[in-house]
């Protein structure tokens, strides 16, 4: 009996040792993967993070500690993680670009954060342009994680759809099926074309500036500037022909779509430098001094960044033209809205803002773009709405009954949502059950966003359960 017990205990111990050994092997495999990509973090930093959490847990009575303080500590830790760029995504310092200067880097930081000591968080650093699988129902679409960079990714997505539907062919009405037949090379061409078009428009159709990371560092840290081992290694490449800029981006597309590339930040830097810091200052008004806003532990995009991507100008507001505003001392100041009708548009709906009577009124310049594609901000989450009919907004008769397609970037969405819009019946409220207690089910926010453009429209989800 004793022998059986000891044998059983020995067997359990051996199983435990085997399990531990397997976990150690798994950890070593991951360490090798992270080391290969240049993403390894030091044990010292991780231990410091755990020590911080331990001290926070010891203060459960709340003395000197708050949830917002913990968020800031986590943000500071994540910002300090070395997130190196894999060698294949770094270009040679001899490629011929202009090395970034300390003055230029400080100008970028101040335009984004309001100071030169703030650096991008880990969440921003790991964001890049990644498509869904080629030849799939979402082969035209970027994969988008939750986070501060989602707004930029979805705004670029609008321009990618513009390329696939209306730039690479001249048909008036494209079948949705064409978006499912996109190869990996087509995806890369679409991203390069979209980025080049955005930068060229920001440069007022005269120039585009593209930033890439090189092997060299061009200036050290200073009292007024905090290094991030990324911005200090930039070279700037200026182009005076849109086609040349597009080819250059395509030739270096991995610098934007490769994992670890900091692709979204590179695009953002390129966007600001294409617009130029001088023009950006003129675009902004008294309501917006810099382009990123701190919220819930991270920096999120202000409207001005989205407007540069959509229109080429960093207008802080979505109304048409200018509006007068009384500032301190009774002096009237001008608020800057959208001045011209752009190729792509913007719709906004927020249940909370409606309830508090502070929803921004989007002007016709953005509501009625030249092409039927809209970036949508729905309850603070970004998505895309589009039609495959190029002429939808050029003939009012086409706006009686028509189809729209919806992509929200959520991992749960596996196919493009097909909506049918009927602006002729004006009985949309009758189609909703009055006994339904959930307001979101009675009046889905996606539908309410569409009705900011087509008031009173009835919307058929064609078999898909309404969401949002």
Coordinates of N, CA and C in Angstrom, one line a residue, residues 152-308:
X152 N -7.0 56.8 -37.1 CA -6.1 57.0 -38.2 C -6.2 55.8 -39.2
X153 N -6.2 54.6 -38.7 CA -6.3 53.5 -39.6 C -7.6 53.5 -40.4
X154 N -8.7 53.8 -39.7 CA -10.0 53.8 -40.4 C -10.1 55.0 -41.4
X155 N -9.5 56.1 -41.1 CA -9.4 57.3 -42.0 C -8.6 56.9 -43.3
X156 N -7.5 56.2 -43.1 CA -6.8 55.7 -44.3 C -7.6 54.7 -45.0
X157 N -8.3 53.8 -44.3 CA -9.2 52.8 -44.9 C -10.1 53.4 -45.9
X158 N -10.7 54.6 -45.6 CA -11.6 55.3 -46.5 C -10.9 55.6 -47.8
X159 N -9.6 56.0 -47.8 CA -8.9 56.3 -49.0 C -8.5 55.0 -49.7
X160 N -8.3 53.9 -49.0 CA -8.0 52.6 -49.7 C -9.2 52.2 -50.5
X161 N -10.4 52.3 -49.9 CA -11.6 51.9 -50.6 C -11.8 52.8 -51.8
X162 N -11.5 54.1 -51.6 CA -11.6 55.0 -52.8 C -10.7 54.5 -53.9
X163 N -9.5 54.1 -53.6 CA -8.6 53.6 -54.7 C -9.2 52.3 -55.3
X164 N -9.6 51.3 -54.5 CA -10.0 50.1 -55.1 C -11.3 50.3 -55.9
X165 N -12.2 51.1 -55.5 CA -13.5 51.3 -56.2 C -13.5 52.3 -57.4
X166 N -12.8 53.4 -57.2 CA -13.0 54.5 -58.1 C -11.7 55.0 -58.8
X167 N -10.5 54.6 -58.3 CA -9.3 55.1 -58.9 C -8.7 54.1 -59.9
X168 N -8.7 52.9 -59.5 CA -8.0 51.9 -60.4 C -8.9 51.5 -61.6
X169 N -10.2 51.9 -61.6 CA -11.0 51.6 -62.8 C -12.0 52.8 -62.9
X170 N -12.6 52.9 -64.1 CA -13.5 54.1 -64.4 C -14.9 53.7 -64.5
X171 N -15.3 52.5 -64.1 CA -16.7 52.1 -64.2 C -17.6 53.0 -63.3
X172 N -18.8 53.2 -63.7 CA -19.7 54.0 -62.9 C -20.2 53.2 -61.7
X173 N -20.5 52.0 -61.9 CA -21.0 51.1 -60.8 C -20.2 49.9 -60.7
X174 N -19.5 49.7 -59.6 CA -18.6 48.5 -59.4 C -19.3 47.5 -58.5
X175 N -19.2 46.2 -58.9 CA -19.8 45.2 -58.1 C -18.9 44.9 -56.8
X176 N -19.6 44.7 -55.7 CA -18.9 44.5 -54.4 C -17.9 43.3 -54.5
X177 N -18.2 42.4 -55.4 CA -17.4 41.2 -55.5 C -15.9 41.6 -55.8
X178 N -15.7 42.7 -56.5 CA -14.4 43.1 -56.9 C -13.5 43.3 -55.7
X179 N -14.1 43.7 -54.5 CA -13.3 43.9 -53.3 C -12.9 42.6 -52.6
X180 N -13.5 41.5 -53.1 CA -13.2 40.2 -52.5 C -12.0 39.5 -53.3
X181 N -11.6 40.1 -54.4 CA -10.7 39.5 -55.3 C -9.4 40.2 -55.4
X182 N -8.9 40.7 -54.2 CA -7.7 41.5 -54.1 C -6.6 40.6 -53.6
X183 N -5.5 40.7 -54.3 CA -4.3 39.9 -53.9 C -3.4 40.7 -53.0
X184 N -2.4 40.0 -52.4 CA -1.5 40.7 -51.5 C -0.8 41.9 -52.2
X185 N -0.4 41.7 -53.5 CA 0.3 42.8 -54.2 C -0.7 43.9 -54.4
X186 N -2.0 43.6 -54.7 CA -3.0 44.6 -54.9 C -3.2 45.4 -53.6
X187 N -3.1 44.7 -52.5 CA -3.3 45.4 -51.2 C -2.1 46.4 -51.0
X188 N -0.9 46.0 -51.3 CA 0.2 46.9 -51.2 C 0.1 48.1 -52.1
X189 N -0.3 47.8 -53.3 CA -0.5 48.9 -54.3 C -1.6 49.9 -53.7
X190 N -2.7 49.3 -53.2 CA -3.8 50.1 -52.7 C -3.3 51.0 -51.5
X191 N -2.5 50.4 -50.6 CA -2.0 51.2 -49.4 C -1.1 52.3 -49.9
X192 N -0.2 52.0 -50.8 CA 0.8 53.0 -51.3 C 0.0 54.1 -52.0
X193 N -1.0 53.8 -52.8 CA -1.8 54.8 -53.5 C -2.5 55.7 -52.6
X194 N -3.1 55.0 -51.6 CA -3.9 55.8 -50.6 C -3.0 56.8 -49.8
X195 N -1.9 56.3 -49.3 CA -1.0 57.1 -48.5 C -0.4 58.2 -49.4
X196 N 0.0 57.9 -50.6 CA 0.5 59.0 -51.5 C -0.5 60.0 -51.8
X197 N -1.8 59.6 -52.0 CA -2.8 60.6 -52.3 C -3.1 61.5 -51.1
X198 N -3.1 60.9 -49.9 CA -3.3 61.7 -48.6 C -2.2 62.7 -48.5
X199 N -0.9 62.3 -48.6 CA 0.2 63.2 -48.4 C 0.2 64.2 -49.5
X200 N 0.0 63.9 -50.7 CA 0.0 64.8 -51.8 C -1.1 65.9 -51.6
X201 N -2.3 65.5 -51.2 CA -3.4 66.5 -50.9 C -3.0 67.4 -49.8
X202 N -2.4 66.8 -48.7 CA -1.9 67.6 -47.6 C -0.9 68.6 -48.0
X203 N -0.1 68.3 -49.0 CA 1.0 69.2 -49.5 C 0.4 70.1 -50.6
X204 N -0.9 70.3 -50.7 CA -1.6 71.1 -51.6 C -1.2 70.8 -53.1
X205 N -1.1 69.5 -53.3 CA -0.9 69.0 -54.7 C 0.4 69.5 -55.3
X206 N 1.3 69.8 -54.5 CA 2.6 70.3 -54.9 C 3.8 69.4 -54.4
X207 N 3.7 68.9 -53.2 CA 4.8 68.1 -52.6 C 4.2 67.1 -51.7
X208 N 5.1 66.1 -51.5 CA 4.8 65.1 -50.4 C 6.1 64.7 -49.8
X209 N 6.1 64.6 -48.4 CA 7.3 64.2 -47.7 C 7.0 62.9 -47.0
X210 N 8.0 62.0 -47.2 CA 7.9 60.6 -46.6 C 9.0 60.4 -45.6
X211 N 8.6 59.9 -44.4 CA 9.6 59.6 -43.4 C 9.9 58.1 -43.3
X212 N 11.2 57.8 -43.2 CA 11.6 56.4 -43.0 C 12.6 56.3 -41.9
X213 N 12.7 55.2 -41.2 CA 13.7 55.0 -40.2 C 15.0 54.5 -40.7
X214 N 16.1 55.1 -40.3 CA 17.5 54.6 -40.9 C 18.3 54.0 -39.7
X215 N 19.5 53.6 -40.1 CA 20.4 53.0 -39.2 C 21.1 54.0 -38.2
X216 N 21.2 55.2 -38.6 CA 21.9 56.2 -37.8 C 21.0 57.0 -36.9
X217 N 21.6 57.6 -35.9 CA 20.9 58.5 -35.0 C 21.5 59.9 -35.2
X218 N 20.6 60.9 -35.4 CA 21.1 62.2 -35.9 C 21.3 63.3 -34.9
X219 N 20.8 63.0 -33.7 CA 21.1 64.0 -32.6 C 20.8 63.3 -31.3
X220 N 21.4 63.8 -30.2 CA 21.3 63.2 -28.9 C 20.1 63.8 -28.1
X221 N 19.9 63.3 -26.9 CA 18.8 63.8 -26.1 C 19.2 65.2 -25.6
X222 N 18.3 66.0 -25.2 CA 18.6 67.3 -24.6 C 17.6 67.6 -23.4
X223 N 17.8 68.7 -22.8 CA 17.0 69.0 -21.6 C 15.5 69.2 -22.0
X224 N 15.3 69.6 -23.2 CA 13.9 69.9 -23.7 C 13.3 68.9 -24.6
X225 N 14.1 67.8 -24.8 CA 13.6 66.8 -25.8 C 14.0 65.4 -25.2
X226 N 13.0 64.5 -25.2 CA 13.2 63.1 -24.7 C 13.3 62.2 -25.9
X227 N 14.4 61.4 -26.0 CA 14.6 60.5 -27.1 C 13.6 59.3 -27.0
X228 N 13.3 58.8 -28.2 CA 12.5 57.6 -28.2 C 13.1 56.5 -29.0
X229 N 14.4 56.7 -29.5 CA 15.1 55.8 -30.3 C 14.4 55.4 -31.6
X230 N 13.7 56.4 -32.1 CA 12.9 56.2 -33.3 C 12.9 57.5 -34.1
X231 N 12.4 58.6 -33.5 CA 12.3 59.9 -34.2 C 13.6 60.4 -34.5
X232 N 14.6 60.1 -33.7 CA 16.0 60.7 -33.9 C 16.7 60.0 -35.1
X233 N 16.1 58.9 -35.6 CA 16.7 58.2 -36.7 C 16.0 58.4 -38.1
X234 N 15.1 59.4 -38.1 CA 14.3 59.6 -39.4 C 15.2 60.2 -40.5
X235 N 14.9 59.8 -41.7 CA 15.3 60.6 -42.9 C 14.0 61.0 -43.6
X236 N 14.0 62.2 -44.2 CA 12.9 62.8 -44.9 C 13.1 62.8 -46.4
X237 N 12.2 62.3 -47.1 CA 12.3 62.2 -48.6 C 11.2 63.0 -49.2
X238 N 11.6 64.1 -49.9 CA 10.6 65.0 -50.5 C 10.4 64.8 -52.0
X239 N 9.1 64.7 -52.4 CA 8.8 64.5 -53.8 C 7.9 65.6 -54.4
X240 N 8.2 65.9 -55.6 CA 7.4 66.9 -56.3 C 6.5 66.4 -57.4
X241 N 6.4 65.1 -57.5 CA 5.5 64.4 -58.4 C 4.8 63.3 -57.6
X242 N 3.5 63.3 -57.7 CA 2.7 62.3 -56.9 C 3.0 60.9 -57.3
X243 N 3.2 60.6 -58.6 CA 3.5 59.2 -59.0 C 4.9 58.8 -58.4
X244 N 5.8 59.7 -58.4 CA 7.2 59.3 -57.8 C 7.0 59.0 -56.3
X245 N 6.2 59.8 -55.6 CA 6.0 59.5 -54.2 C 5.3 58.1 -54.0
X246 N 4.3 57.9 -54.8 CA 3.6 56.6 -54.7 C 4.5 55.4 -55.0
X247 N 5.4 55.5 -56.0 CA 6.3 54.4 -56.3 C 7.3 54.2 -55.1
X248 N 7.8 55.3 -54.5 CA 8.7 55.2 -53.4 C 8.1 54.5 -52.2
X249 N 6.8 54.9 -51.9 CA 6.1 54.2 -50.8 C 5.9 52.7 -51.1
X250 N 5.5 52.4 -52.4 CA 5.3 51.0 -52.7 C 6.6 50.2 -52.6
X251 N 7.7 50.8 -53.0 CA 9.1 50.2 -52.9 C 9.5 49.9 -51.5
X252 N 8.9 50.7 -50.6 CA 9.3 50.6 -49.1 C 8.0 50.3 -48.3
X253 N 7.1 49.6 -48.9 CA 5.8 49.4 -48.3 C 5.9 48.6 -46.9
X254 N 6.9 47.8 -46.8 CA 7.1 47.0 -45.6 C 7.4 47.9 -44.4
X255 N 7.9 49.1 -44.7 CA 8.2 50.1 -43.6 C 6.9 50.6 -43.0
X256 N 5.8 50.4 -43.7 CA 4.5 50.8 -43.1 C 3.6 49.7 -42.7
X257 N 3.8 48.5 -43.4 CA 2.9 47.4 -43.1 C 3.6 46.2 -42.5
X258 N 4.8 46.3 -42.1 CA 5.5 45.3 -41.4 C 5.3 45.3 -39.9
X259 N 5.2 44.2 -39.3 CA 5.0 44.2 -37.8 C 6.3 44.7 -37.2
X260 N 6.1 45.7 -36.2 CA 7.2 46.3 -35.6 C 7.7 47.6 -36.3
X261 N 7.1 47.9 -37.4 CA 7.6 49.0 -38.2 C 7.3 50.4 -37.7
X262 N 6.4 50.5 -36.6 CA 5.9 51.8 -36.2 C 5.1 52.5 -37.4
X263 N 4.5 51.7 -38.3 CA 4.0 52.2 -39.5 C 3.0 53.4 -39.4
X264 N 2.1 53.4 -38.4 CA 1.2 54.5 -38.2 C 1.8 55.8 -37.8
X265 N 2.9 55.7 -36.9 CA 3.6 56.9 -36.5 C 4.4 57.4 -37.7
X266 N 5.0 56.6 -38.5 CA 5.7 57.0 -39.7 C 4.7 57.7 -40.7
X267 N 3.5 57.2 -40.8 CA 2.5 57.9 -41.7 C 2.2 59.2 -41.1
X268 N 2.0 59.3 -39.8 CA 1.6 60.5 -39.1 C 2.7 61.6 -39.3
X269 N 3.9 61.2 -39.0 CA 5.0 62.2 -39.2 C 5.0 62.6 -40.7
X270 N 4.9 61.7 -41.6 CA 4.9 62.1 -43.0 C 3.8 63.0 -43.4
X271 N 2.6 62.8 -42.8 CA 1.5 63.6 -43.0 C 1.7 65.1 -42.5
X272 N 2.2 65.2 -41.3 CA 2.5 66.5 -40.8 C 3.6 67.3 -41.5
X273 N 4.6 66.6 -42.0 CA 5.7 67.3 -42.7 C 5.3 67.6 -44.1
X274 N 4.3 66.8 -44.7 CA 3.8 67.1 -46.0 C 3.0 68.4 -45.9
X275 N 2.2 68.5 -44.9 CA 1.4 69.7 -44.7 C 2.2 70.9 -44.3
X276 N 3.3 70.6 -43.7 CA 4.3 71.6 -43.1 C 3.8 72.2 -41.8
X277 N 4.7 72.3 -40.8 CA 4.3 72.9 -39.5 C 3.7 74.3 -39.6
X278 N 4.2 75.0 -40.6 CA 3.7 76.4 -40.8 C 2.3 76.4 -41.2
X279 N 1.9 75.6 -42.2 CA 0.5 75.5 -42.6 C -0.4 75.0 -41.5
X280 N 0.1 74.0 -40.8 CA -0.7 73.5 -39.7 C -1.0 74.5 -38.7
X281 N -0.1 75.4 -38.3 CA -0.4 76.5 -37.4 C -1.5 77.4 -37.9
X282 N -1.5 77.6 -39.2 CA -2.6 78.4 -39.8 C -3.9 77.7 -39.9
X283 N -3.9 76.4 -40.1 CA -5.1 75.6 -40.1 C -5.8 75.6 -38.8
X284 N -5.1 75.6 -37.7 CA -5.7 75.5 -36.3 C -6.3 76.8 -35.9
X285 N -7.0 76.7 -34.8 CA -7.6 77.9 -34.2 C -7.4 77.9 -32.7
X286 N -8.1 78.8 -32.0 CA -8.0 78.9 -30.6 C -8.4 77.7 -29.8
X287 N -9.2 76.8 -30.4 CA -9.7 75.7 -29.7 C -8.7 74.5 -29.7
X288 N -7.7 74.5 -30.6 CA -6.8 73.4 -30.8 C -5.4 73.9 -31.0
X289 N -4.6 73.6 -30.0 CA -3.2 74.0 -30.1 C -2.3 72.9 -30.5
X290 N -2.7 71.6 -30.3 CA -1.9 70.5 -30.8 C -2.9 69.4 -31.1
X291 N -2.4 68.3 -31.8 CA -3.3 67.4 -32.5 C -3.7 66.1 -31.8
X292 N -3.0 65.8 -30.7 CA -3.4 64.6 -29.9 C -3.9 65.1 -28.5
X293 N -4.9 64.4 -28.0 CA -5.5 64.8 -26.7 C -5.4 63.6 -25.8
X294 N -4.9 63.9 -24.5 CA -4.8 62.8 -23.5 C -6.2 62.5 -23.0
X295 N -6.5 61.2 -23.0 CA -7.8 60.7 -22.5 C -7.7 59.3 -22.1
X296 N -8.1 59.0 -20.8 CA -8.1 57.6 -20.3 C -6.8 56.9 -20.5
X297 N -5.7 57.6 -20.2 CA -4.4 56.9 -20.2 C -3.7 56.9 -21.5
X298 N -4.2 57.5 -22.5 CA -3.5 57.5 -23.8 C -3.9 58.7 -24.6
X299 N -3.1 58.9 -25.6 CA -3.3 60.1 -26.5 C -4.2 59.7 -27.7
X300 N -5.3 60.4 -27.9 CA -6.2 60.1 -29.0 C -6.2 61.2 -30.0
X301 N -6.7 60.9 -31.2 CA -6.7 61.9 -32.2 C -7.8 63.0 -32.0
X302 N -7.5 64.2 -32.2 CA -8.4 65.3 -32.3 C -9.0 65.3 -33.7
X303 N -10.1 66.0 -33.9 CA -10.7 66.1 -35.2 C -9.8 66.6 -36.3
X304 N -8.9 67.5 -36.0 CA -8.0 68.1 -36.9 C -7.2 67.1 -37.7
X305 N -6.7 66.0 -37.0 CA -5.9 65.0 -37.7 C -6.8 64.3 -38.7
X306 N -8.0 63.9 -38.3 CA -8.9 63.2 -39.3 C -9.2 64.1 -40.5
X307 N -9.3 65.4 -40.2 CA -9.7 66.3 -41.3 C -8.5 66.4 -42.3
X308 N -7.2 66.4 -41.8 CA -6.1 66.4 -42.7 C -6.2 65.2 -43.7

